[in-house]
CSV table of C-alpha atoms in Angstrom, one decimal:
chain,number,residue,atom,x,y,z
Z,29,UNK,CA,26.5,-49.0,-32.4
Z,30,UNK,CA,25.2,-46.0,-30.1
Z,31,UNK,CA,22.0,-44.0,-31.5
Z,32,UNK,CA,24.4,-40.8,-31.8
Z,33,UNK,CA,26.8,-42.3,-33.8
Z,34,UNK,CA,24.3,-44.1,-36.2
Z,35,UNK,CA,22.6,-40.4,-36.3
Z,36,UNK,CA,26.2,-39.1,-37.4
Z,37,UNK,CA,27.3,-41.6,-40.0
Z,38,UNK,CA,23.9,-41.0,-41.5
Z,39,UNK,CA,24.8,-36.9,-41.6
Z,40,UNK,CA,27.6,-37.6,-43.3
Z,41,UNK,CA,26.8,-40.2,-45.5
Z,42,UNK,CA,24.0,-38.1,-46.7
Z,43,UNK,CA,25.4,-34.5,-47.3
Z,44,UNK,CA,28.3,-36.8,-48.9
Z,45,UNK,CA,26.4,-38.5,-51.6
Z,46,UNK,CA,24.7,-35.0,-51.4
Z,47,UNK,CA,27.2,-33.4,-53.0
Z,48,UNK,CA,28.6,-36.1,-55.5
Z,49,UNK,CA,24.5,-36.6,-56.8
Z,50,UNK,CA,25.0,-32.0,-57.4
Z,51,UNK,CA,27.7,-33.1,-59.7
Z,52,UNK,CA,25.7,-36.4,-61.2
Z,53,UNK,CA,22.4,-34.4,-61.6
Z,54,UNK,CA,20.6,-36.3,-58.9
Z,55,UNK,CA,18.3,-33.3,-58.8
Z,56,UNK,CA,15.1,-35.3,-59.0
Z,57,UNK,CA,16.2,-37.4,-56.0
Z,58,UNK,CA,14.5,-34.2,-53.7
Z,59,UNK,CA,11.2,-35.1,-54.8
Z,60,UNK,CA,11.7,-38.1,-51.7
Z,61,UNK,CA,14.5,-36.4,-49.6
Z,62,UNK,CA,12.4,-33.3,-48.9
Z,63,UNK,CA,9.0,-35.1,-47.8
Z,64,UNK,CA,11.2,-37.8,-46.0
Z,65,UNK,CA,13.0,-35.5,-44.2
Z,66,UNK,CA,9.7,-32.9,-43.4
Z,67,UNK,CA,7.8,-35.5,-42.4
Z,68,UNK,CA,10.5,-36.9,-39.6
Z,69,UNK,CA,11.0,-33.3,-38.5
Z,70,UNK,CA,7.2,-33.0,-38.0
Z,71,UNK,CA,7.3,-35.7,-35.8
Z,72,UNK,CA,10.0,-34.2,-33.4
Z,73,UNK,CA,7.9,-31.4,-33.2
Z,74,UNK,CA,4.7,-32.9,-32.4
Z,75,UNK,CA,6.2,-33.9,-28.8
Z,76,UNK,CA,8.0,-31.1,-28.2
Z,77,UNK,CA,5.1,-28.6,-26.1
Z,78,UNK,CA,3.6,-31.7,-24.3
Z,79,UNK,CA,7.0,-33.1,-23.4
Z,80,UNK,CA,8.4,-29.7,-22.4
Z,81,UNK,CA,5.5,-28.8,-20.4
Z,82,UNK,CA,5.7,-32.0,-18.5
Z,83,UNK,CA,9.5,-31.8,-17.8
Z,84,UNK,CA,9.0,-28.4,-16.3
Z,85,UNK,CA,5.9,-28.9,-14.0
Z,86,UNK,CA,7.9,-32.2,-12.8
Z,87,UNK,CA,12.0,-30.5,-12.7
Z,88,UNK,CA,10.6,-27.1,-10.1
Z,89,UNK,CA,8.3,-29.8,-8.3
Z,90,UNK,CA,12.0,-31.5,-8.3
Z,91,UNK,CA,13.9,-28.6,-7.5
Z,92,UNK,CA,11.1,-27.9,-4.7
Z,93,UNK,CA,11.7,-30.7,-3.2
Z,94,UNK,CA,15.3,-30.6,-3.0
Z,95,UNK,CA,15.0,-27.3,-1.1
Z,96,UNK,CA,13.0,-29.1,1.4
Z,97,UNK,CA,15.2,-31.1,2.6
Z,98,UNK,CA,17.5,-28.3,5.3
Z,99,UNK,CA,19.2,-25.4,5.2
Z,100,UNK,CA,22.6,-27.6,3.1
Z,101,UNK,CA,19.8,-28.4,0.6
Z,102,UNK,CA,18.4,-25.2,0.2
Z,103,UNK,CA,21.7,-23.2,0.0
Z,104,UNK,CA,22.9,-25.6,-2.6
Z,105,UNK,CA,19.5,-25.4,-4.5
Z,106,UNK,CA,20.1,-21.7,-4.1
Z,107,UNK,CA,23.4,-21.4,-5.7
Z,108,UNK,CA,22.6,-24.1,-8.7
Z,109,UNK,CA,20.1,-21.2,-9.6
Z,110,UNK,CA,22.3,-18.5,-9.5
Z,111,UNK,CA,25.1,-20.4,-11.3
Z,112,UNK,CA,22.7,-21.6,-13.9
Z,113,UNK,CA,21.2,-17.7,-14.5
Z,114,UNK,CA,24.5,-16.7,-15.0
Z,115,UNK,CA,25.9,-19.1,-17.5
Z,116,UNK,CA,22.5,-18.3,-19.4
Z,117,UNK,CA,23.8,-14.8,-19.8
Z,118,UNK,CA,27.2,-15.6,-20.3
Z,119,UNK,CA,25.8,-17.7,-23.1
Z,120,UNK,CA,23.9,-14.2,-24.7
Z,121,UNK,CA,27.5,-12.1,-24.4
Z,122,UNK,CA,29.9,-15.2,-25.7
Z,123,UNK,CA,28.2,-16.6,-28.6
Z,124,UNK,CA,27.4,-13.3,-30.5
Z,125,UNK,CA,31.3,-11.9,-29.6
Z,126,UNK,CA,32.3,-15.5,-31.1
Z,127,UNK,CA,30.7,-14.6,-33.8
Z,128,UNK,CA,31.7,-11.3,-34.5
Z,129,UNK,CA,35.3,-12.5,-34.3
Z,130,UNK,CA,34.7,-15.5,-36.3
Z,131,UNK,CA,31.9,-15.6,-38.5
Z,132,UNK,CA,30.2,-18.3,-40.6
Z,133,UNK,CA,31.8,-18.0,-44.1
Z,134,UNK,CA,29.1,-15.8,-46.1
Z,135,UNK,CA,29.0,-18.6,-49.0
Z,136,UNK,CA,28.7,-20.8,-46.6
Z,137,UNK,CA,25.6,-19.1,-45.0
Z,138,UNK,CA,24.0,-18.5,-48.1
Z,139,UNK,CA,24.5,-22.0,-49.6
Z,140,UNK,CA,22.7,-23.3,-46.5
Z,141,UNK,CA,19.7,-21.2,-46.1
Z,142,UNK,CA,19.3,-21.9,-49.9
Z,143,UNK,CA,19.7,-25.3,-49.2
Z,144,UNK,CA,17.2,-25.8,-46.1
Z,145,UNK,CA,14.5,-24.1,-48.8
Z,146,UNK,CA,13.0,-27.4,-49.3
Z,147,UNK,CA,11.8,-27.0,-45.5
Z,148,UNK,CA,9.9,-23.6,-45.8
Z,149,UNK,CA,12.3,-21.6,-43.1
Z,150,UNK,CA,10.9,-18.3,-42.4
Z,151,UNK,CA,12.5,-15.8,-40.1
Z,152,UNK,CA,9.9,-13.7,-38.6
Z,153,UNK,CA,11.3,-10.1,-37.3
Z,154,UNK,CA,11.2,-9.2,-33.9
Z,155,UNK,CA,8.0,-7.7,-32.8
Z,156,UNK,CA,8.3,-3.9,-31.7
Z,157,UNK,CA,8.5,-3.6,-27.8
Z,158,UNK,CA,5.3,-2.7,-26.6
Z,159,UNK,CA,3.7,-5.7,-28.5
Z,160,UNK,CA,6.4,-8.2,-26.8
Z,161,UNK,CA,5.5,-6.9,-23.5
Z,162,UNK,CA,1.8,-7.6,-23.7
Z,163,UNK,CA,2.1,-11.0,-25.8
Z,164,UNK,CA,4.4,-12.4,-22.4
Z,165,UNK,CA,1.2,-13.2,-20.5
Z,166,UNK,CA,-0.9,-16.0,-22.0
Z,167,UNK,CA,-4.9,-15.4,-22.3
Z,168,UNK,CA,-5.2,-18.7,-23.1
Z,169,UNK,CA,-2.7,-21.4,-23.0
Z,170,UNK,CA,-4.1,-23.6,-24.7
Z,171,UNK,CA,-4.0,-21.4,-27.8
Z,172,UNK,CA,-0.4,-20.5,-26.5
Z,173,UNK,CA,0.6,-24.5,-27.4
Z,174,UNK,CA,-1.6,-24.7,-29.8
Z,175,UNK,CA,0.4,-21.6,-32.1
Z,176,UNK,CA,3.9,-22.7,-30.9
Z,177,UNK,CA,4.0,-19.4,-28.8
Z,178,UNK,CA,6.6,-20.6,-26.0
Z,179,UNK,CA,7.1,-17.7,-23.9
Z,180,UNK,CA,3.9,-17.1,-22.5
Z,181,UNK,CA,3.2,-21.0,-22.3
Z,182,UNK,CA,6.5,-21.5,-20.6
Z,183,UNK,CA,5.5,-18.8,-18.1
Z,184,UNK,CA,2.3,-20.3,-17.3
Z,185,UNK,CA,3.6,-23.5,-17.3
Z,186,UNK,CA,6.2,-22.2,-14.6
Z,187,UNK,CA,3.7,-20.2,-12.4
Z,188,UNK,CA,1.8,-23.3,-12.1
Z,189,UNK,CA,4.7,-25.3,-11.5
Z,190,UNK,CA,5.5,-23.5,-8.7
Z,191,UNK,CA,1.8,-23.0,-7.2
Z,192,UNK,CA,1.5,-26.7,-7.4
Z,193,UNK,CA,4.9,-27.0,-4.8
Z,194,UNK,CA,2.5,-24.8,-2.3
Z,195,UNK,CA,-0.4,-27.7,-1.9
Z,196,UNK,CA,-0.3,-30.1,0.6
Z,197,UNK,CA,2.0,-33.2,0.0
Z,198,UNK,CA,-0.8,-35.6,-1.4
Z,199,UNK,CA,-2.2,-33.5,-4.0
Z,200,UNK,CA,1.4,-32.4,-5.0
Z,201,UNK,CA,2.3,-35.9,-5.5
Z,202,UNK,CA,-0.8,-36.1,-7.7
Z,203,UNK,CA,0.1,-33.2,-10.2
Z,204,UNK,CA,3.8,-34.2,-10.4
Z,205,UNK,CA,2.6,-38.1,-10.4
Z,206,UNK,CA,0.0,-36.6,-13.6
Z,207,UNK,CA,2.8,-35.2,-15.6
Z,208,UNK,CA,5.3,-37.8,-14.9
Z,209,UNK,CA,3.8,-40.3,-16.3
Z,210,UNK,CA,3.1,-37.8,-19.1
Z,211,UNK,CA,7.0,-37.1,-19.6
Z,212,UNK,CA,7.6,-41.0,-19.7
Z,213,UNK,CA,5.1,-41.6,-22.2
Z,214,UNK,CA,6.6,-38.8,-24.5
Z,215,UNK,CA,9.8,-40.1,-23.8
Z,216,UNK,CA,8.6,-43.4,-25.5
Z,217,UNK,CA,7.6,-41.9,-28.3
Z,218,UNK,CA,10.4,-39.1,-28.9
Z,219,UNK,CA,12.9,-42.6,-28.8
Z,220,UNK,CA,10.3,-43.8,-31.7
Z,221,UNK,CA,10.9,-40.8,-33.3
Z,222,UNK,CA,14.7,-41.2,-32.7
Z,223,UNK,CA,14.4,-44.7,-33.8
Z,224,UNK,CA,13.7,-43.3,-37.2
Z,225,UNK,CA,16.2,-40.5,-36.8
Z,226,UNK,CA,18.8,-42.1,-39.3
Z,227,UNK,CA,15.9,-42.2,-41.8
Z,228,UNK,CA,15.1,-38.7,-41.3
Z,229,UNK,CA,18.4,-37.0,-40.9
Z,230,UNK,CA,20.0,-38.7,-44.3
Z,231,UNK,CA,17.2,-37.1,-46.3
Z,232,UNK,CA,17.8,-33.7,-44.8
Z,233,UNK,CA,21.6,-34.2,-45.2
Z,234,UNK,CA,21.2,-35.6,-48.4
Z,235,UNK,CA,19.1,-32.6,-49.6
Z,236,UNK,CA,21.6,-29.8,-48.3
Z,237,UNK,CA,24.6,-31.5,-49.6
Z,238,UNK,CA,22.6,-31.5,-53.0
Z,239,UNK,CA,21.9,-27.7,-52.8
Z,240,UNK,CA,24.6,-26.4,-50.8
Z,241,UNK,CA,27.7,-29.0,-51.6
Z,242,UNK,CA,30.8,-29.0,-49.6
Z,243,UNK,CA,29.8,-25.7,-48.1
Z,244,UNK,CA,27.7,-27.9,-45.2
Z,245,UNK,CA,30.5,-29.8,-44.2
Z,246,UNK,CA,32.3,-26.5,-43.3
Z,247,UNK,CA,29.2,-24.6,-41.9
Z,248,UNK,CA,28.9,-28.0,-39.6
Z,249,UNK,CA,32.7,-27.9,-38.0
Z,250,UNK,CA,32.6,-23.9,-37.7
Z,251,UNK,CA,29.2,-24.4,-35.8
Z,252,UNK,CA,30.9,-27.3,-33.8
Z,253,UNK,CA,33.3,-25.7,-32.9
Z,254,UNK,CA,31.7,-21.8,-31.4
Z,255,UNK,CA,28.8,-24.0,-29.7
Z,256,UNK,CA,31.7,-25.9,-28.1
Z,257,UNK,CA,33.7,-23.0,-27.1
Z,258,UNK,CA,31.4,-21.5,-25.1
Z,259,UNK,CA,31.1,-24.5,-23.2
Z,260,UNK,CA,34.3,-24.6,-22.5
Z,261,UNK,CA,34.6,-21.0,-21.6
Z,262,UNK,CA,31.7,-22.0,-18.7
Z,263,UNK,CA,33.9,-25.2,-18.1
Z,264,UNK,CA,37.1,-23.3,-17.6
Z,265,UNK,CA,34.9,-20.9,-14.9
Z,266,UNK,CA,35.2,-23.7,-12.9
Z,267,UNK,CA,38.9,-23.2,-11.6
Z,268,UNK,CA,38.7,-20.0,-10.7
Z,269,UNK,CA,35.2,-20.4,-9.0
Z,270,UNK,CA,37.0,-23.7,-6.8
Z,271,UNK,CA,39.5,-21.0,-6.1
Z,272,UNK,CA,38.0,-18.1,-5.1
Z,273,UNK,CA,34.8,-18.7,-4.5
Z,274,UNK,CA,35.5,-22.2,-2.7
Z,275,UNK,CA,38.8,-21.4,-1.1
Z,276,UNK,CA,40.5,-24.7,-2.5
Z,277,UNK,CA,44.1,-25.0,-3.9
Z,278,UNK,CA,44.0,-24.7,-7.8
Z,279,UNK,CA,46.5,-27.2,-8.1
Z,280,UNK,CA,45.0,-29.0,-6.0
Z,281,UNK,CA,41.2,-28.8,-7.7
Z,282,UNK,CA,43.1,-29.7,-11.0
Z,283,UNK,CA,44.5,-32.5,-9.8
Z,284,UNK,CA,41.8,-33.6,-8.2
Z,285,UNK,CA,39.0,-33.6,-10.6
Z,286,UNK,CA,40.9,-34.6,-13.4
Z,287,UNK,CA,39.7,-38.5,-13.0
Z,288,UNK,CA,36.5,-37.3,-12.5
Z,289,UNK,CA,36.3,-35.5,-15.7
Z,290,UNK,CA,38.3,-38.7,-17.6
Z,291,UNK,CA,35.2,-40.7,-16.5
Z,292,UNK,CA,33.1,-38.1,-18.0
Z,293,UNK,CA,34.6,-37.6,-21.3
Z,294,UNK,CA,34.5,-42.0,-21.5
Z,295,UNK,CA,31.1,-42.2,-20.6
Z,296,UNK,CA,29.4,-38.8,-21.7
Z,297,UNK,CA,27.1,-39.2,-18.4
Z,298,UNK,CA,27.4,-37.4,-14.8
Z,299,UNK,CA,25.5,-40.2,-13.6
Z,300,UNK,CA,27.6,-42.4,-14.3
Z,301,UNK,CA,30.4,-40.3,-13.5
Z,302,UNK,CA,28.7,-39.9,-9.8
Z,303,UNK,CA,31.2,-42.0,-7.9
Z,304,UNK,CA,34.1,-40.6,-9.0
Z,305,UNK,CA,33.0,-36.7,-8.4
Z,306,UNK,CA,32.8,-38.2,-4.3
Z,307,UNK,CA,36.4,-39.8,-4.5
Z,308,UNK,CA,37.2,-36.7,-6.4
Z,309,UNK,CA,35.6,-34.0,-3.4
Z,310,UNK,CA,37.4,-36.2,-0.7
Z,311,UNK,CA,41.1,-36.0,-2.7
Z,312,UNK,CA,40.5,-31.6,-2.8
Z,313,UNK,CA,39.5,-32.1,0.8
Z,314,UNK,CA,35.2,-31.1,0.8
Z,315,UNK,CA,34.1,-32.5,4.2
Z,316,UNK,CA,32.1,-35.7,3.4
Z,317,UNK,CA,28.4,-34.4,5.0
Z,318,UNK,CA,29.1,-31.4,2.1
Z,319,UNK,CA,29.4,-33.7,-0.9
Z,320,UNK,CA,27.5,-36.2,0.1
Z,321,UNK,CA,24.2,-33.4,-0.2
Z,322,UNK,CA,25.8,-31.6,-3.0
Z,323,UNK,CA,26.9,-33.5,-5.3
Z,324,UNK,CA,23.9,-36.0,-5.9
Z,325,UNK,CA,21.8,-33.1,-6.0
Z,326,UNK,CA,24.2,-31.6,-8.8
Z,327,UNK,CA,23.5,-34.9,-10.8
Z,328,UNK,CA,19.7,-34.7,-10.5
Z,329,UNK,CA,19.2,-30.8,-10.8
Z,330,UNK,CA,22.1,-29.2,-12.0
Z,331,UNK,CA,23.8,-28.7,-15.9
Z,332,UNK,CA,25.5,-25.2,-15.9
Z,333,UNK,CA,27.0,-26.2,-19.3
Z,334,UNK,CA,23.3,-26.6,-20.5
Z,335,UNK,CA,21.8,-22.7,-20.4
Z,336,UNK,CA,25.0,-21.1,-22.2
Z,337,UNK,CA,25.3,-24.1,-24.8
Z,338,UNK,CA,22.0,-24.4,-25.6
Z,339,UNK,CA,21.5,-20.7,-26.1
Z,340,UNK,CA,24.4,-20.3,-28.3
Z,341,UNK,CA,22.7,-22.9,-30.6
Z,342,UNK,CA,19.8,-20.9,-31.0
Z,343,UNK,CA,22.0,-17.6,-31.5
Z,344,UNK,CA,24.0,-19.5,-33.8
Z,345,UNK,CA,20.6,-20.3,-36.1
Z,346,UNK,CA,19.7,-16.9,-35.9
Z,347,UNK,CA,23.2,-15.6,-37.5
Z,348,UNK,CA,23.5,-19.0,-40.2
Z,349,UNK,CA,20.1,-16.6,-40.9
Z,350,UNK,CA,21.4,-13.1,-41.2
Z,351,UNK,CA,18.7,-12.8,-38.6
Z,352,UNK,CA,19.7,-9.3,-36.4
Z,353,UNK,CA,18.5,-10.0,-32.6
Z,354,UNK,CA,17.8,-7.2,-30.5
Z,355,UNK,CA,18.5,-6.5,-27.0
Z,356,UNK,CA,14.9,-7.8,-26.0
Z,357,UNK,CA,15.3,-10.5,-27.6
Z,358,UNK,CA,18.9,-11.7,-26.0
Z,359,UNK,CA,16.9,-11.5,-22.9
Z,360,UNK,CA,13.9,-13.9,-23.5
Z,361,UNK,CA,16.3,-16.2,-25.0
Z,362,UNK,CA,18.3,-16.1,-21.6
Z,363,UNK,CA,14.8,-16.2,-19.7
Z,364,UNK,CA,13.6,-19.5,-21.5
Z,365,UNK,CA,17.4,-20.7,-22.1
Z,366,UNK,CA,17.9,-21.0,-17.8
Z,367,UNK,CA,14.0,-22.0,-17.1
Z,368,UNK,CA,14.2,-24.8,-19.6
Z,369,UNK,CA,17.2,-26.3,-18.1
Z,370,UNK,CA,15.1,-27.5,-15.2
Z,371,UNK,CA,13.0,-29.5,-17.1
Z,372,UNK,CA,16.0,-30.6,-19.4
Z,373,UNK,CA,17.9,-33.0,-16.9
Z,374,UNK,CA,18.7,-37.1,-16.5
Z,375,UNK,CA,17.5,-37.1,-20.3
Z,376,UNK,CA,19.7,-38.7,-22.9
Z,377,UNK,CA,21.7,-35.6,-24.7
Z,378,UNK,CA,19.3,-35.8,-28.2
Z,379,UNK,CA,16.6,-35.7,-26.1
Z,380,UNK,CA,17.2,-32.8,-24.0
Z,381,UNK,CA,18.3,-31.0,-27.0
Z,382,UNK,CA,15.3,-30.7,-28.4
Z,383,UNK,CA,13.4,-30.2,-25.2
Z,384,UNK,CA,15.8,-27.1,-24.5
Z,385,UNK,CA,16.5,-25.6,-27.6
Z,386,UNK,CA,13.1,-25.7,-29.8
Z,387,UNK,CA,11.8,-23.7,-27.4
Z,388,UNK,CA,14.6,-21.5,-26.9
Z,389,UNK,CA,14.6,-21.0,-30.7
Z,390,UNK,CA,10.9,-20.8,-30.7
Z,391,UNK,CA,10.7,-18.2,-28.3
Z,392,UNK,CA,13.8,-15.6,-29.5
Z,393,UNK,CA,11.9,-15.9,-33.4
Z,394,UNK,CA,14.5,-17.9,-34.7
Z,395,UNK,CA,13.8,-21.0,-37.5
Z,396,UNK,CA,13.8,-24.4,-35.7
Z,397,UNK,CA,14.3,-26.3,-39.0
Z,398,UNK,CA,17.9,-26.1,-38.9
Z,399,UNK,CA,17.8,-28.3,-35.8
Z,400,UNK,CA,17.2,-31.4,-37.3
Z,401,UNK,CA,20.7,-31.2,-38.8
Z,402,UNK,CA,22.2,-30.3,-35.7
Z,403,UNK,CA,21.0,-32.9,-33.1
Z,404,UNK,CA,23.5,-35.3,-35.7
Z,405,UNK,CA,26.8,-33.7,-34.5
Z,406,UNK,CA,25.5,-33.0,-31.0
Z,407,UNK,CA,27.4,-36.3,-29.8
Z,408,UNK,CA,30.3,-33.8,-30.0
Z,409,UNK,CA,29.5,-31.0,-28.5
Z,410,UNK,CA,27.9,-33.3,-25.8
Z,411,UNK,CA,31.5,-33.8,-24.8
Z,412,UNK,CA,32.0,-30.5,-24.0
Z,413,UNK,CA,28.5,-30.3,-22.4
Z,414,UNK,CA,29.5,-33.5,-19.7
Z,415,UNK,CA,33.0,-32.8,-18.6
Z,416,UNK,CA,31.9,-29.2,-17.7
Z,417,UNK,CA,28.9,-30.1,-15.9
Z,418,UNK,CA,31.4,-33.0,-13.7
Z,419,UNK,CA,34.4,-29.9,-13.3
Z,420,UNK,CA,31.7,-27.6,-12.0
Z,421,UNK,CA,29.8,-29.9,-10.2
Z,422,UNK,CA,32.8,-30.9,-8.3
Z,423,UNK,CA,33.4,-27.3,-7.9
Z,424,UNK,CA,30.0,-26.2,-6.8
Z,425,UNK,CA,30.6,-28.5,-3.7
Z,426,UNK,CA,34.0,-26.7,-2.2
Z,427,UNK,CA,31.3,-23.6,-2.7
Z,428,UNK,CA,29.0,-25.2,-0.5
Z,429,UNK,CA,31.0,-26.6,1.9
Z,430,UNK,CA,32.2,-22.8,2.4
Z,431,UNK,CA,29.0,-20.9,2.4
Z,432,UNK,CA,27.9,-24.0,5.8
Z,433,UNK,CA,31.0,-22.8,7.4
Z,434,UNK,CA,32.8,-26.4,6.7
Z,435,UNK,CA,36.3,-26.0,5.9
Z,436,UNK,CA,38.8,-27.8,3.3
Z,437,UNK,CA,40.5,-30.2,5.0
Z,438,UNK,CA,44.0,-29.9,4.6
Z,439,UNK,CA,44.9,-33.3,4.0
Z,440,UNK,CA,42.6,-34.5,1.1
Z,441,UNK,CA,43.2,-37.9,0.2
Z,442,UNK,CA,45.1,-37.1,-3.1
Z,443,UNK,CA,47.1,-40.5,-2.8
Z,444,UNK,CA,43.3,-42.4,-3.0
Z,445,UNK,CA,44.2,-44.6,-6.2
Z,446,UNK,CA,41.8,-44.3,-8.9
Z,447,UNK,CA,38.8,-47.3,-9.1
């Protein structure tokens, strides 16, 4: 049985004998559930910062050298960029219209944030302007990590990021070397941590089914389903992107990337799914030296689903909340939201969920608690997440092959039978 799907049956089966101990008077049974549950969400947090920070120093050293390697490189690195700034701000309009159309259930709302009491959630309000301005630049980083203040650490940690690209080749190697083998050893002990997560997440579940009773279940498939549907909305992009943008037959695209995306949605991985993205490019007609550059550069650098998803997470929190989020606030959550993603690829979907979105979270004001319960129906939306990352990906290379002067080539090889 896959980690996710042991991390969902143990949702279930907690906020499920959740709500039948409310009705047995299994109240006492939170004197465990709560310290079980804390404690296991402590220890996701404690390798958050170190883990992020290493992820980002070693993705822009990543992206850096990507854009090395000729003007094909560099145009695609270019337009991943753009692409992934702009479904970060799609992500601030969609969500909160999604939300305004079709908001949590009130009862719903309120039986949760009485139910995640047990984990001391406080919403802090936004600070006034002047006071967000000056608290963007670090004094000290150290004291940045050290009070969970991920704006200004994330800046600092992306300014020297990207000074670091500027030395000489050796002593690059040695900074990114340094933090890679800082990321893998985090990466050991977040998978302890995961290891545990059934543990963890049945004593959370099993304390909000107690206090908020079938409500969660509901909250759960109404937040499933807006995170989702942004995703989508940045999937669907894709088509008339190919279209436009890449000058290649919709019919044609549709046709074309549609086994690409089947592998996706079997194997929930665009590394896996890279060999079928090339047959894919070659049946909508991108000239080979075009995909051959783009697309394996799309699988190491590139998740355009990621910015807009992950943001609407955090925006999500913030209205389960009640929490009002300013204009100011919208915009450091798309800032961190599209910076984050860099650090946030080639990990396993929990993993990068927590790398992305506790600092997103952290950063906009918004409780991180609420997370914990989350990462347990992520498999889902993780659907969503990798069959839009493959359509765009696929798309991103007729792009490509358009802004290097390479044309379609009429007579893509749609007839190619599928491996």
């Amino acid at each position: 049985m896959s980690q996710p799907t042991r991390i969902l049956i143990a949702l279930l089966a907690g906020v499920i004998l959740g709500i039948a101990g409310a009705r047995l008077g299994w109240e006492a049974a939170l004197d465990v559930a709560d310290p079980v549950g804390g404690v296991w969400l402590d220890a996701l947090r404690m390798t958050i910062i170190p883990l992020v920070v290493a992820l980002l120093v070693t993705g822009i050293g990543r992206t850096a050298d990507s854009a090395r390697g000729g003007g094909l490189a560099l145009k695609t690195v270019a337009l991943f960029l753009v692409m992934l700034w702009t479904s970060s701000a799609l992500g601030a309009i969609l969500t909160p219209l999604a939300l305004d159309l079709w908001p949590m259930p009130a009862d719903s709302a309120a039986a949760l944030k009485t139910a995640l009491g047990g984990t001391h959630v406080d919403v802090a309000p936004p600070p006034p302007l002047s006071q967000f301005l000056r608290s963007i630049v670090p004094t000290n980083p150290v004291a940045a990590a050290a009070a969970d203040n991920f704006l200004p650490l994330i800046l600092f940690t992306t300014l020297f990021g990207i000074a670091s690209t500027m030395l000489n080749a050796e002593r690059r190697e040695r900074i990114t070397g340094f933090f890679d083998a800082i990321a893998e050893a985090m990466l050991v002990m977040v998978g302890w941590v995961l290891w545990l997560a059934p543990i963890g997440v049945f004593a959370l579940a099993f304390a909000v089914g107690l206090r908020a009773g079938s409500a969660a279940i509901g909250a759960l498939l109404h937040y499933i389903i807006i995170v989702s549907g942004v995703g989508l909305v940045i999937s669907l992009a894709a088509y008339p992107i190919a279209r436009y943008v890449g000058r290649a037959k919709l019919g044609r695209f549709a046709r074309g990337v549609l086994p690409a995306q089947a592998v996706a949605l079997s194997t929930q991985s665009s590394l896996a799914t890279l060999p079928q993205m090339l047959s894919s490019a070659e049946r909508i007609g991108v000239p080979e030296n075009s995909a051959a550059v783009t697309l394996p550069l799309a699988v190491a650098l590139f998740r355009v689903t990621g910015p807009a998803m992950n943001l609407a997470v955090a925006i999500y929190v913030a209205h389960w909340f009640g929490q009002e989020l300013s204009v100011t606030t919208l915009a450091t959550g798309v800032v961190v939201a599209a910076i984050t993603t860099m650090g946030a690829v080639s990990l396993p979907g929990q993993v990068s969920f927590l790398t992305s979105i506790v600092p997103i979270a952290a950063a906009m004001g918004v409780p991180i608690e609420p997370l914990a319960l989350l990462i347990a129906v992520e498999m889902l939306p993780d659907l969503v997440r990798t069959v839009g990352n493959v359509t765009m990906d696929v798309a991103a290379t007729t792009v490509v092959a358009r802004l290097s002067g390479d044309a379609l080539e009429e007579n893509g090889q749609e007839h190619v039978p599928l491996p």
